[in-house]
Short mmCIF file of C-alpha atoms in Angstrom, two decimals:
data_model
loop_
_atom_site.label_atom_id
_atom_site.label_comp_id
_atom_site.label_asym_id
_atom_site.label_seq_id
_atom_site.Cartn_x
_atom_site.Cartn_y
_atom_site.Cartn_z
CA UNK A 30 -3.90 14.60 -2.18
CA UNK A 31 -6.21 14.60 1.01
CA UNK A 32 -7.71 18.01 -0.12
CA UNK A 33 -7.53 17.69 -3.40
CA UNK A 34 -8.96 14.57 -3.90
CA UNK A 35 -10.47 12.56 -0.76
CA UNK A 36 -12.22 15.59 0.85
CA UNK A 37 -14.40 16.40 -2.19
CA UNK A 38 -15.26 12.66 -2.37
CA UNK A 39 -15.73 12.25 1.31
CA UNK A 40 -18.03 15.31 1.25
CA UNK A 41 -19.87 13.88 -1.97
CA UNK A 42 -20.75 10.77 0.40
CA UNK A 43 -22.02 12.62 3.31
CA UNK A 44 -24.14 14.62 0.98
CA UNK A 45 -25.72 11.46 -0.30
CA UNK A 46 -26.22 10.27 3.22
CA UNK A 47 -27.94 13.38 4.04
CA UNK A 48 -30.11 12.47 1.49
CA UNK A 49 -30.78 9.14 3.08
CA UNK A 50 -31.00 9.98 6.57
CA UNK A 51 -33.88 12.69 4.96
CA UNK A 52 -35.80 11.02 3.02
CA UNK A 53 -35.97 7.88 5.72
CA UNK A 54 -35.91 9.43 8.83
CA UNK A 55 -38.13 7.19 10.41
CA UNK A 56 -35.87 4.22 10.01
CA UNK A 57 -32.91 5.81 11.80
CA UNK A 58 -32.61 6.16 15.65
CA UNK A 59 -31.02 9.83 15.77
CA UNK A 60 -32.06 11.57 12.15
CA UNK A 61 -31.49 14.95 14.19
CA UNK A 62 -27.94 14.30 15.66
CA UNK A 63 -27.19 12.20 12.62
CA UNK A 64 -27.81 15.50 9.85
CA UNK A 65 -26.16 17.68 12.19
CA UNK A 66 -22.86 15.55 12.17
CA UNK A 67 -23.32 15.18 8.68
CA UNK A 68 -23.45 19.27 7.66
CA UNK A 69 -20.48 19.59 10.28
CA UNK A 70 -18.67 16.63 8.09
CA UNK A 71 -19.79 18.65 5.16
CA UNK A 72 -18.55 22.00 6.34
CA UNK A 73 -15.02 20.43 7.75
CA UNK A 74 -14.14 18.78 4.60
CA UNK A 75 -15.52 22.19 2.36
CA UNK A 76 -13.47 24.35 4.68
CA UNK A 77 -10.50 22.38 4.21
CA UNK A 78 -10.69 22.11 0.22
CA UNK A 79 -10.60 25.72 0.50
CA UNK A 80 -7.79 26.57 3.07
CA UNK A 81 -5.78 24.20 0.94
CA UNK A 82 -6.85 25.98 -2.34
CA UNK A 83 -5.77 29.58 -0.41
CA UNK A 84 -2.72 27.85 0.81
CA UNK A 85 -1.25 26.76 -2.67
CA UNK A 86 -0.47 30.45 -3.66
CA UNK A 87 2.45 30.93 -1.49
CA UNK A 88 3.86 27.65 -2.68
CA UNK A 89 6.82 28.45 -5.37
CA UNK A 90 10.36 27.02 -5.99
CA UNK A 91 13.60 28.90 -6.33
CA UNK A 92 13.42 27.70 -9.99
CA UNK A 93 9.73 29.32 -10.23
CA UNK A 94 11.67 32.69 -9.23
CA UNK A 95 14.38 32.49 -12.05
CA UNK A 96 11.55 31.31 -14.60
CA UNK A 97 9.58 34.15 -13.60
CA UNK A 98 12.73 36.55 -13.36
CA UNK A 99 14.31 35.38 -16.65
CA UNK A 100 17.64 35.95 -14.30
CA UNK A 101 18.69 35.30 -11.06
CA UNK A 102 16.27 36.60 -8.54
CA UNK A 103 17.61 39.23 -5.79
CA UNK A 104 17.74 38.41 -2.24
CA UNK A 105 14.93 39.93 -1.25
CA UNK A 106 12.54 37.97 -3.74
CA UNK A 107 14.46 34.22 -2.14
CA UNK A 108 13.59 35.76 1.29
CA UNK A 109 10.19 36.37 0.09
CA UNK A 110 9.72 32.87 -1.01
CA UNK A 111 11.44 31.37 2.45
CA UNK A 112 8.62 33.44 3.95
CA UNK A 113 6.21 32.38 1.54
CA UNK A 114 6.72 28.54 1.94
CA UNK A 115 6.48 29.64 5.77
CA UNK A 116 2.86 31.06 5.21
CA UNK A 117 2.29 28.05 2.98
CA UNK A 118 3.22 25.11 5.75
CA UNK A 119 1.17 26.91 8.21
CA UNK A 120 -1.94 27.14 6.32
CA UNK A 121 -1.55 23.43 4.78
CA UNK A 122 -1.11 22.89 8.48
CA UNK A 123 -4.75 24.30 9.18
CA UNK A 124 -5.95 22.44 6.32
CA UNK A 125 -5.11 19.64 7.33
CA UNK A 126 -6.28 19.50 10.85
CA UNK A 127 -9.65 20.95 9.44
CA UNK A 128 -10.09 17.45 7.08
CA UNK A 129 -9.15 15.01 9.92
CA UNK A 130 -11.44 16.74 11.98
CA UNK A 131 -14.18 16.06 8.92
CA UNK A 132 -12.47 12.40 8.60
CA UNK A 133 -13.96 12.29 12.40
CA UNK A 134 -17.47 14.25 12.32
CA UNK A 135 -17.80 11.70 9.20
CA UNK A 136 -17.10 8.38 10.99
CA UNK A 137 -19.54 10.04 13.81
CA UNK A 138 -22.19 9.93 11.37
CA UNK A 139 -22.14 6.84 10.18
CA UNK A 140 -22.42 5.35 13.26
CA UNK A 141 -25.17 7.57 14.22
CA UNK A 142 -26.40 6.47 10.78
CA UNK A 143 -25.73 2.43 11.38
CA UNK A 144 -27.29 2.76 15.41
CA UNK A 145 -30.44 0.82 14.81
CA UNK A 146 -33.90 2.63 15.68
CA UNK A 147 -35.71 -0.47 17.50
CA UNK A 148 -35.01 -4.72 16.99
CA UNK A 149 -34.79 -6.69 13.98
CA UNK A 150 -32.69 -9.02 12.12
CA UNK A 151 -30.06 -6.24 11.31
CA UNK A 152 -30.51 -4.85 14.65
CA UNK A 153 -27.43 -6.64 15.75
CA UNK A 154 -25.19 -6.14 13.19
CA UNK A 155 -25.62 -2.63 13.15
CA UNK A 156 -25.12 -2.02 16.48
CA UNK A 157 -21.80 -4.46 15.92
CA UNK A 158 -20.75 -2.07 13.08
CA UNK A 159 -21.51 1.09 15.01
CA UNK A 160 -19.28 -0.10 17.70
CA UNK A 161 -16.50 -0.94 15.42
CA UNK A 162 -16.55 2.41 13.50
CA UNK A 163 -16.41 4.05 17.01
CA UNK A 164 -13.51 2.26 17.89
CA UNK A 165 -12.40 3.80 14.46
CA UNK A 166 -13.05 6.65 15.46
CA UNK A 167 -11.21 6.98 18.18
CA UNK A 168 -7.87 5.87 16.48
CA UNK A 169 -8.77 8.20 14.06
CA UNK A 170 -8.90 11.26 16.80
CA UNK A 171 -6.04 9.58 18.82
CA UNK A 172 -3.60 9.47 15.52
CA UNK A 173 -4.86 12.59 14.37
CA UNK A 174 -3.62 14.23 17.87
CA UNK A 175 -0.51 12.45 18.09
CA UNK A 176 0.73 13.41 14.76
CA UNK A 177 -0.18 17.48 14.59
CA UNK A 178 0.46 18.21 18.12
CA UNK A 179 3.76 17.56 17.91
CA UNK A 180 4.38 19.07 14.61
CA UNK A 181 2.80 22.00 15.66
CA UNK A 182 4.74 22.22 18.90
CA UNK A 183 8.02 21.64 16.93
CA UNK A 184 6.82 24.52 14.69
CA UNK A 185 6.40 26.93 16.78
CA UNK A 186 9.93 26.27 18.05
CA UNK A 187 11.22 26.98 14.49
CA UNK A 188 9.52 30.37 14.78
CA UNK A 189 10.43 31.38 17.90
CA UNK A 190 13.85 30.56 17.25
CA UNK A 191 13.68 32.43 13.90
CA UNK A 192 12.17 35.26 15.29
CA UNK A 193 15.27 35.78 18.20
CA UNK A 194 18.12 35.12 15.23
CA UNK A 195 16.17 38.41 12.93
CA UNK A 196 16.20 40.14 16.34
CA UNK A 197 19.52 39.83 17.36
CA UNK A 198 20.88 40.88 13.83
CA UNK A 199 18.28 43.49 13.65
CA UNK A 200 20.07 45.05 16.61
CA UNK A 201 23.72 44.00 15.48
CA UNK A 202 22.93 46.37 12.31
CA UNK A 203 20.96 48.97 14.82
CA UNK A 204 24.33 49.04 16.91
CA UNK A 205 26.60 49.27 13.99
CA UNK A 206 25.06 52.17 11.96
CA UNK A 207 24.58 54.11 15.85
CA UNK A 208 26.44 57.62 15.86
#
């Protein structure tokens, strides 16, 4: 739902601040840094609609196979699919990492945004908000770390353990039809 949904709204938002932050530069302490955070939030969160849009094509059921099929599909179509949903975790994977880095660059922004230019009777508040959506921020990166680098880790496991089970019975059925 991330990609689907929240990323085309998120990046809706930081287009409309980008809007803001140009047409009132002069009232913002950073317009520079601030529209440069903001087309990196806007790239992150495009890139990621897309990667998930690429990834959806390798994601089929068994049941997708015999509708497809009109019979029971052979072996090498289910392997196809195992491979297929293989293809399709990994680039969901990407995907996702590429939105919660946008979910980041975005929260960046809008404390460059809120970061007042000089004194006044916001002045405070902003700075109070900026500070608190830093803080954000930082859980945001922190939780984002802690939940794909272990997945990713784990992953790569599954692979590598894969990988040595096709090439021991590769060479099982190498040493079996041998002269």
């Amino acid at each position: 739902m991330a990609l689907t949904i929240a990323a085309p709204l998120l990046t809706a938002g930081a287009l409309s601040l980008i809007g803001v932050v140009c047409a009132d530069a002069d009232k913002f302490r950073w317009p520079g840094p601030t529209l440069l955070l903001l087309v990196l939030t806007v790239l992150s969160l495009i890139t990621s609609i897309q990667l998930g849009y690429q990834a959806r094509q390798y994601l089929y059921s068994y049941q997708d196979l015999k509708d497809w099929r009109a019979e029971d599909p052979e072996q090498k179509f289910v392997e196809n699919q195992h491979t297929d949903y293989l293809t399709w975790l990994d680039k969901t994977f990407l995907a996702s990492i590429v939105y919660n880095l946008g979910t980041v660059l975005l929260l960046l922004s809008v404390a460059a945004a809120l970061t007042p230019e000089g004194t006044g009777p916001l002045a405070l508040w902003r700075w109070i908000t900026a500070g608190l959506i830093l803080a954000a921020t930082g859980g945001e990166a922190l939780w984002s770390y802690s939940v794909y680098f272990p997945l990713r880790l784990a992953r790569r496991q599954a692979l590598e353990s894969r990988n040595k089970k096709q090439s021991k019975e590769q060479t099982a059925v190498e040493r079996s039809t041998a002269p």
